[in-house]
CSV table of N, CA and C in Angstrom, one decimal:
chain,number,residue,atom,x,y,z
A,1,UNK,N,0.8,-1.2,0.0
A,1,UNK,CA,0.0,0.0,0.0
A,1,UNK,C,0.9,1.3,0.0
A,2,UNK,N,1.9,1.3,0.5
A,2,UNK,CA,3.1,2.3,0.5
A,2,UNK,C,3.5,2.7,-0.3
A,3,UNK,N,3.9,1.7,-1.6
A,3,UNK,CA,4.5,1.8,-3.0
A,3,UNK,C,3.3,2.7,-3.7
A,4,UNK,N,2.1,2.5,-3.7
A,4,UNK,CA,1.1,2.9,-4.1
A,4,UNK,C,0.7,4.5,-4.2
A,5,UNK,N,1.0,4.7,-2.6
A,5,UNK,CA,1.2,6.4,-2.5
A,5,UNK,C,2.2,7.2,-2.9
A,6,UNK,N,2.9,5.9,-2.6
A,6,UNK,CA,4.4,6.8,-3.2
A,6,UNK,C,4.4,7.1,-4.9
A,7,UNK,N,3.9,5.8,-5.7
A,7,UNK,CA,3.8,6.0,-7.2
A,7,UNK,C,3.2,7.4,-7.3
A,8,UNK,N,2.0,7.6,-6.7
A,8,UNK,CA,0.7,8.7,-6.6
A,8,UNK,C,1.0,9.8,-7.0
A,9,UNK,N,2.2,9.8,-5.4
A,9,UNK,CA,3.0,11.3,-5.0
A,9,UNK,C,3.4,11.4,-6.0
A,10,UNK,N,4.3,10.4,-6.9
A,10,UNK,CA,5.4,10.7,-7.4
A,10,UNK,C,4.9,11.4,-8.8
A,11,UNK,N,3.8,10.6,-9.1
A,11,UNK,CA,3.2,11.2,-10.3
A,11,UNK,C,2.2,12.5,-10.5
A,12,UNK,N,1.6,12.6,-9.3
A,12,UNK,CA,1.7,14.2,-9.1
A,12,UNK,C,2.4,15.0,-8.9
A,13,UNK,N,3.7,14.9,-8.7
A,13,UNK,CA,5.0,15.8,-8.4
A,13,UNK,C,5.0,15.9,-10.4
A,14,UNK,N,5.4,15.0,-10.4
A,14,UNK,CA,5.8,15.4,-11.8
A,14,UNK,C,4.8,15.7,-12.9
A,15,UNK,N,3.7,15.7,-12.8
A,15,UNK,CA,2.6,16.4,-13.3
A,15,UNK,C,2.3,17.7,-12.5
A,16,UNK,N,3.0,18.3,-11.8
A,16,UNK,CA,3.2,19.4,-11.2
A,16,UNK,C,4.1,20.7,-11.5
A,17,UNK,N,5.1,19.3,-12.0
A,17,UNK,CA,6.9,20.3,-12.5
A,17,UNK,C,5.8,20.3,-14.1
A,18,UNK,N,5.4,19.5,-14.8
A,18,UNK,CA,5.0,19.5,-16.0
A,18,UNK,C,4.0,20.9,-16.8
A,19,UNK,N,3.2,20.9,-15.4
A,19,UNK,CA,2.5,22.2,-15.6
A,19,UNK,C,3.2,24.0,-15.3
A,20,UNK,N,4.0,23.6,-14.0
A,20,UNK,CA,4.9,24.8,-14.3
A,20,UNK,C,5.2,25.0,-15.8
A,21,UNK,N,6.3,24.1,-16.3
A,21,UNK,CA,6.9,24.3,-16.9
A,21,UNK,C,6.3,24.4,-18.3
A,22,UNK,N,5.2,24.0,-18.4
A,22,UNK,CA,4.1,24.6,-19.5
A,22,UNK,C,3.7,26.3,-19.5
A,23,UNK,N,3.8,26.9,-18.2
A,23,UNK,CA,3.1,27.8,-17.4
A,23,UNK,C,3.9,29.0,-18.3
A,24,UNK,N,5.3,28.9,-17.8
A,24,UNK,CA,6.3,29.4,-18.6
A,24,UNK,C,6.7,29.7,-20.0
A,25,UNK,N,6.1,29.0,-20.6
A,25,UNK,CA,6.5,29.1,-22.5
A,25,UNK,C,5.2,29.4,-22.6
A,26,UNK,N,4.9,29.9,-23.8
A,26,UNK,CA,3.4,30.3,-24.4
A,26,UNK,C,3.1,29.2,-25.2
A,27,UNK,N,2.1,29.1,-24.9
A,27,UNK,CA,1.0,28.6,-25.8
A,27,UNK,C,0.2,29.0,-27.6
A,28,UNK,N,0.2,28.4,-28.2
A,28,UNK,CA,-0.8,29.0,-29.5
A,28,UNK,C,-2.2,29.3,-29.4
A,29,UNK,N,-2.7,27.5,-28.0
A,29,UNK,CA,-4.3,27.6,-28.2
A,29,UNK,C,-4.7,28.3,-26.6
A,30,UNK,N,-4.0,29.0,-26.1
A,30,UNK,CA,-4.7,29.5,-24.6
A,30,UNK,C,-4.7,30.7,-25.0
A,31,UNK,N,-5.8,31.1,-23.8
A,31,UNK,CA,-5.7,32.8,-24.2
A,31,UNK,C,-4.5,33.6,-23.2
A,32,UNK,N,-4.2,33.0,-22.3
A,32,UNK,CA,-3.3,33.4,-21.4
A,32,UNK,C,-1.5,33.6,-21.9
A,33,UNK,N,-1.5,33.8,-23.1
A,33,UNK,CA,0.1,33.4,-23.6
A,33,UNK,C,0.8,34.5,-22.7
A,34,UNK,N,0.1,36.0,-22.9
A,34,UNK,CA,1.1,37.0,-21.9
A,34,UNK,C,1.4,36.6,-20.8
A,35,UNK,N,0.7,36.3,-19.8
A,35,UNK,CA,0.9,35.7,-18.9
A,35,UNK,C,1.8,34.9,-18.5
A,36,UNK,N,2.3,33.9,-19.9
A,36,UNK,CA,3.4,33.2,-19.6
A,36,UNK,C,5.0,33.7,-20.0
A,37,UNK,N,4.9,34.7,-20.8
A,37,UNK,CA,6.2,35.5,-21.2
A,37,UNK,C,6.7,36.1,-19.8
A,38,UNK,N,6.1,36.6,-18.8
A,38,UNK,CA,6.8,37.6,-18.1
A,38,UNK,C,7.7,36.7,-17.0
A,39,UNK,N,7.8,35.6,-16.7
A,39,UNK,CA,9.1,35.0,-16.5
A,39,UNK,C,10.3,35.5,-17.3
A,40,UNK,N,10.3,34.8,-18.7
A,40,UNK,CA,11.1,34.5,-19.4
A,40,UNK,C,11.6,36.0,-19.5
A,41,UNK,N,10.9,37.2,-19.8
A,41,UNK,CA,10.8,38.5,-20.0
A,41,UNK,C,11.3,38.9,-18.8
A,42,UNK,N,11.3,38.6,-17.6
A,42,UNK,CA,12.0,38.9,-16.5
A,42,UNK,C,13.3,38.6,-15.7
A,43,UNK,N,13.7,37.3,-16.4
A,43,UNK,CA,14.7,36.8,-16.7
A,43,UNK,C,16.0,37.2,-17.8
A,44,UNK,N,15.3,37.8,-19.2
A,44,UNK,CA,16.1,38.5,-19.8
A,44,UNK,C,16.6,39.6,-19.6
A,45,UNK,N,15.8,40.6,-18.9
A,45,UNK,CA,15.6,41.8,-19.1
A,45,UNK,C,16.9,41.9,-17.6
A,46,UNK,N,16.5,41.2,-16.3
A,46,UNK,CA,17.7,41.0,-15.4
A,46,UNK,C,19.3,40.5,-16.0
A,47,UNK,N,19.2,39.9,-17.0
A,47,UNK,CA,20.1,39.5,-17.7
A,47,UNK,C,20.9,40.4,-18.3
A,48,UNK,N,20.5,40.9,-19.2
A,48,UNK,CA,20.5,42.4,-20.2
A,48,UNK,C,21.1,43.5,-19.2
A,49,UNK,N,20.4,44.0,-18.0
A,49,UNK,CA,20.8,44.9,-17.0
A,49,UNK,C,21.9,44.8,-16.6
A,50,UNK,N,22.1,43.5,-16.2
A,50,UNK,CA,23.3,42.9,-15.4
A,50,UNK,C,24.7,43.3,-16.5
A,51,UNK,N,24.4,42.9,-17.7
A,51,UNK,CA,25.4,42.5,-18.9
A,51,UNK,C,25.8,44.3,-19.0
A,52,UNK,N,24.6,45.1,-19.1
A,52,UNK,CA,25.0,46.4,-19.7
A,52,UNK,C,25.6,47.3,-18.6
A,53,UNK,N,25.6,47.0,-17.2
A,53,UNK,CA,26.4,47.8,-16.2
A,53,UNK,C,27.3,47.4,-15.9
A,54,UNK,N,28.2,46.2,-15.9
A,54,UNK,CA,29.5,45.3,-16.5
A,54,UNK,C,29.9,45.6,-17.4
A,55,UNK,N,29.4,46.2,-18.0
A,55,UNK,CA,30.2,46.6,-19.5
A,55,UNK,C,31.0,47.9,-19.2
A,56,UNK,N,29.5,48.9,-18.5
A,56,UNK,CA,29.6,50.0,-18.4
A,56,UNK,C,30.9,50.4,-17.3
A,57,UNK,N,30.5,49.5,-16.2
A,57,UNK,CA,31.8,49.2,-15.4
A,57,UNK,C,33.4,48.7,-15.9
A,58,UNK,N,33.4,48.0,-16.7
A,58,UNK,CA,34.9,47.7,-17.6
A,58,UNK,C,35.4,48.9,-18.5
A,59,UNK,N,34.1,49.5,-19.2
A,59,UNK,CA,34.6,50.9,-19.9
A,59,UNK,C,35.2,51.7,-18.9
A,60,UNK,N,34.9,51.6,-17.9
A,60,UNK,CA,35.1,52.8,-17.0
A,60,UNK,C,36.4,52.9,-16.6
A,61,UNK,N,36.7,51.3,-16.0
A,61,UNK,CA,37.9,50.7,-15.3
A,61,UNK,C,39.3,50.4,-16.9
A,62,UNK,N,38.8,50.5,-17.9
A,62,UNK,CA,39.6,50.4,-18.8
A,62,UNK,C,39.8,52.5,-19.4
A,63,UNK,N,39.0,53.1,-19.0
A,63,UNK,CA,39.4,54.4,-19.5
A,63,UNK,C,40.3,55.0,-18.4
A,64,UNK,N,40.0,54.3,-17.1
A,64,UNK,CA,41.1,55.2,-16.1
A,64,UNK,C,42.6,54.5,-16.0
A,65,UNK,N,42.3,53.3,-16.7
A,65,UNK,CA,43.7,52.6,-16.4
A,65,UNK,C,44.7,53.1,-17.6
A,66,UNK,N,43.7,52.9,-19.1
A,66,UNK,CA,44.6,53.0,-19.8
A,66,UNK,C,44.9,54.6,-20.4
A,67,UNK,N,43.7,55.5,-20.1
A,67,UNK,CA,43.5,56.7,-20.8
A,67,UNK,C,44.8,57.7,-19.9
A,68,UNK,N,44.0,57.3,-18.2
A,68,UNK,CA,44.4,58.1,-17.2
A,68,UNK,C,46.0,57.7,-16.7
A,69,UNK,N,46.2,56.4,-16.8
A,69,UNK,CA,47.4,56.3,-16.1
A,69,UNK,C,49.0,55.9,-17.0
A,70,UNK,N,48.2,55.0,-17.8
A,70,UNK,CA,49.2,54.8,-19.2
A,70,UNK,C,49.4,55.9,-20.2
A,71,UNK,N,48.7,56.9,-20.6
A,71,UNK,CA,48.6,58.0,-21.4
A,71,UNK,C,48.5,59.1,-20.6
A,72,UNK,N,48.1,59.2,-19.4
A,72,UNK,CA,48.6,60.5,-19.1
A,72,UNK,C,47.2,61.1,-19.3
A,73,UNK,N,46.3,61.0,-19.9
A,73,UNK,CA,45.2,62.0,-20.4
A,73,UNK,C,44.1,61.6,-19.8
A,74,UNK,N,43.6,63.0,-18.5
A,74,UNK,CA,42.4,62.6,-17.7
A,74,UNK,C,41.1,63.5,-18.3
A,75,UNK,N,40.2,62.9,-19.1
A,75,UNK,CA,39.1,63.5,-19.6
A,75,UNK,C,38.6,63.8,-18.4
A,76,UNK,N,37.3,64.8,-18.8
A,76,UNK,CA,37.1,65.7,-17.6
A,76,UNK,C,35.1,64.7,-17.7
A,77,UNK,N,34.7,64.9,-16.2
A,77,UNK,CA,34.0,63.9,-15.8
A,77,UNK,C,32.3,64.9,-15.4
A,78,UNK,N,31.6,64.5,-15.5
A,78,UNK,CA,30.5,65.0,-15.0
A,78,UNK,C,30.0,64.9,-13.4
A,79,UNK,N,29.2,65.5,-12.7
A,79,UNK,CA,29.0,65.1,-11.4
A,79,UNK,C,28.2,64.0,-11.2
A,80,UNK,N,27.7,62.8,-12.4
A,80,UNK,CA,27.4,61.7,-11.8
A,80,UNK,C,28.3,61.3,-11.9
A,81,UNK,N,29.7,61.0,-12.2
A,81,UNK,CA,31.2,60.3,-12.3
A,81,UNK,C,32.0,60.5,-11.5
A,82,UNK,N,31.6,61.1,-10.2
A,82,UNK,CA,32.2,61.3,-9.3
A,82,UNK,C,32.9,62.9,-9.2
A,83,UNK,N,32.3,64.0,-9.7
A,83,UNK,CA,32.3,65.5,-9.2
A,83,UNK,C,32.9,66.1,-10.7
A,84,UNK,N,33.0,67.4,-11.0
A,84,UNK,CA,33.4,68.2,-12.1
A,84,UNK,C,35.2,67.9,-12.2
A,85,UNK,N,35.6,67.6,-13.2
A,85,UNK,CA,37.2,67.5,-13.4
A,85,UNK,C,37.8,68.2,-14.8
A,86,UNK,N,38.1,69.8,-14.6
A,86,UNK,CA,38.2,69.5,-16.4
A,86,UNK,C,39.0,69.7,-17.0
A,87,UNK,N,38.9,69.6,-18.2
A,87,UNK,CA,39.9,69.0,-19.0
A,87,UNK,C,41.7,69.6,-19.2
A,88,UNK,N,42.3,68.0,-18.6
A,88,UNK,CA,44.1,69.1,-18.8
A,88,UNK,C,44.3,68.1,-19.8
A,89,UNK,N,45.7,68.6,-20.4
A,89,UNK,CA,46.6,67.9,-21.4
A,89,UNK,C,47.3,66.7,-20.9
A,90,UNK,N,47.4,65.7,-21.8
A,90,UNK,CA,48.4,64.7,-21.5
A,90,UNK,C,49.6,65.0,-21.1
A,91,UNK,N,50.4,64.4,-20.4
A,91,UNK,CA,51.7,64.4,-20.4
A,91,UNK,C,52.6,64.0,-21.0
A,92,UNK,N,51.9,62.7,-21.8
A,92,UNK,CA,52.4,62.2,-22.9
A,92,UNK,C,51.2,61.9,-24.1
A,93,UNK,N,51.6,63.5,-24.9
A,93,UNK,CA,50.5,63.3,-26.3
A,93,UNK,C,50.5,62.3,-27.2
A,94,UNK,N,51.6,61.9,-27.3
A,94,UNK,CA,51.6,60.7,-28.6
A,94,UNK,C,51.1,59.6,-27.9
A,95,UNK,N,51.3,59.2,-27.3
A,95,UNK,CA,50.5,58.1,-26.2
A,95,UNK,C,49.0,57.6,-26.4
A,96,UNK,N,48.5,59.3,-26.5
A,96,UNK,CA,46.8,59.2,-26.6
A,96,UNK,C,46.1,58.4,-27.9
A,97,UNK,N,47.1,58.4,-29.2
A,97,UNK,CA,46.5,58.3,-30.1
A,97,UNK,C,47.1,56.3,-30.5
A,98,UNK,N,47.8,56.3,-29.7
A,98,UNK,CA,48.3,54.6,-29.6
A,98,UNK,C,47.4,54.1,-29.1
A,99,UNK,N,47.0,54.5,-27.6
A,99,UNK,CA,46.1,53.7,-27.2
A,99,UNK,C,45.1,53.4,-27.5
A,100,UNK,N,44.3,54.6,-28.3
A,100,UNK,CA,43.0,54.3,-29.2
A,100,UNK,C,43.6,53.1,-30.3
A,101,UNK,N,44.5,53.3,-31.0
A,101,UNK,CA,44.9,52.5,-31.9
A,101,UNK,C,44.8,50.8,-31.8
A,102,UNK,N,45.7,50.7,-30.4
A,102,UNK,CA,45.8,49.6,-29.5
A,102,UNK,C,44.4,49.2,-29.4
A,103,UNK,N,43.1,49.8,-28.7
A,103,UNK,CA,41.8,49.7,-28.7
A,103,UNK,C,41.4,48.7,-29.8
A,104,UNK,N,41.5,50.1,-30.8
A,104,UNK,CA,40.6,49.0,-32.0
A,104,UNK,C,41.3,47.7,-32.5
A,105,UNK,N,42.7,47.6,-32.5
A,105,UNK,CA,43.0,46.5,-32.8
A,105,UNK,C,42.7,45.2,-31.6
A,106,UNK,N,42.7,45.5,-30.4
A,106,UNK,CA,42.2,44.5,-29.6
A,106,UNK,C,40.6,44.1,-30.2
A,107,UNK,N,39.7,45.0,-30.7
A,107,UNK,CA,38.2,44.9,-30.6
A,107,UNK,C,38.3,44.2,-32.0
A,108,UNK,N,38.9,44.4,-33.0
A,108,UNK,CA,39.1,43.7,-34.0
A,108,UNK,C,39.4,42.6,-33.7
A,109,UNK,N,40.3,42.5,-32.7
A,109,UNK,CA,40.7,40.8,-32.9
A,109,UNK,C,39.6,40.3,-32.0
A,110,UNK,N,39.2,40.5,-31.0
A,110,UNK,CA,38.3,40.2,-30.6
A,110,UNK,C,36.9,39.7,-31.8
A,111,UNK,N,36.6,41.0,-32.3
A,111,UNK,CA,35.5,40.5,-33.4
A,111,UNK,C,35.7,39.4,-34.3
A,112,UNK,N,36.8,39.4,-34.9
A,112,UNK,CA,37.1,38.1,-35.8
A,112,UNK,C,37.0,36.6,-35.0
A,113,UNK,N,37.7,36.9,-33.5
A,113,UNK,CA,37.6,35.5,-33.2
A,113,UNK,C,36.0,35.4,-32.3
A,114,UNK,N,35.6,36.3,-32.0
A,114,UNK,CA,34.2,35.7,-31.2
A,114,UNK,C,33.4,35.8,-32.6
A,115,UNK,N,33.2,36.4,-33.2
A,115,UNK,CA,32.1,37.0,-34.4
A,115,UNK,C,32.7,37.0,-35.6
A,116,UNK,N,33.3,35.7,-36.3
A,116,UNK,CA,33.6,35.4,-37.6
A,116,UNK,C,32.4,36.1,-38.6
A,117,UNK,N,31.3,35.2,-38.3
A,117,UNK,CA,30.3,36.0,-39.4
A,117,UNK,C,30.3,37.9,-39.6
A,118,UNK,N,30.9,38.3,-39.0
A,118,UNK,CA,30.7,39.9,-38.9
A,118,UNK,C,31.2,40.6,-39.3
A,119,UNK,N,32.3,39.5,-40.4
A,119,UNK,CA,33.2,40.4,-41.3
A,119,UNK,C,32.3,40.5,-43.0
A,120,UNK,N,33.2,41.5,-43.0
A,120,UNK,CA,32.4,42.2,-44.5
A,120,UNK,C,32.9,43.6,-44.6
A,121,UNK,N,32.1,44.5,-45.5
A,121,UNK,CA,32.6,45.8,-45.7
A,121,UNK,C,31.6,47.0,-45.0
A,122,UNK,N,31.0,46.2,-44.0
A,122,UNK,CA,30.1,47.0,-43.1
A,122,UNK,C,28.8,47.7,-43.4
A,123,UNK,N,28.2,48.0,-43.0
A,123,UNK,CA,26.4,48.7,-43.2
A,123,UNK,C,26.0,48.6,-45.0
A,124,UNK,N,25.3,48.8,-45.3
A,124,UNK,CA,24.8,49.0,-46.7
A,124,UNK,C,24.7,50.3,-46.9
């Protein structure tokens, strides 16, 4: 008789995970499909946030290392960036226009090896 409830349980557990997991993807024949996007939609959209202020953060941490300390040249900042700073000369001018240089060749190589498809002669 034990085995029996246990089968029961078990097959309502998993007709339970079954229905979640229907709950979540849309449907064609329900009328509730919105309903089931705002997971998925809330999962991305935390995803996306997460990815775009990490970025925002490495831009940041890559403009003070390489702009400010390897080139010498401290662009001048607004008061959300931590207060008014403005603009002086490099110390070392020729510097400034390497490291952009250096830039795009990293992002280039970067593009070719993550994003083969993305070569061509750009926009139409």
């Amino acid at each position: 008789m034990d085995t029996g409830a246990r089968g029961t349980a078990e097959r309502s557990r998993r007709r339970s995970l079954r229905s979640w997991g229907a709950r979540l993807l849309p449907a064609d024949d329900t009328d509730d499909s919105t309903a089931r996007w705002v997971v998925p939609a809330v999962l991305i959209g935390a995803v996306a946030g997460l990815g775009a202020a990490a970025l925002f953060g490495l831009l940041h941490l890559c403009t003070g290392w390489l702009l400010e300390s390897v080139a010498g040249y401290r662009p001048y900042r607004t008061s959300a960036e931590g207060g008014f700073r403005t603009l002086a000369g490099s110390d070392r001018p020729w510097l400034v226009p390497l490291v952009a240089a250096g830039g795009a060749l990293v992002a280039t190589g970067f593009a070719l090896w993550l994003a083969p498809e993305a070569r061509g002669h750009g926009t139409d």
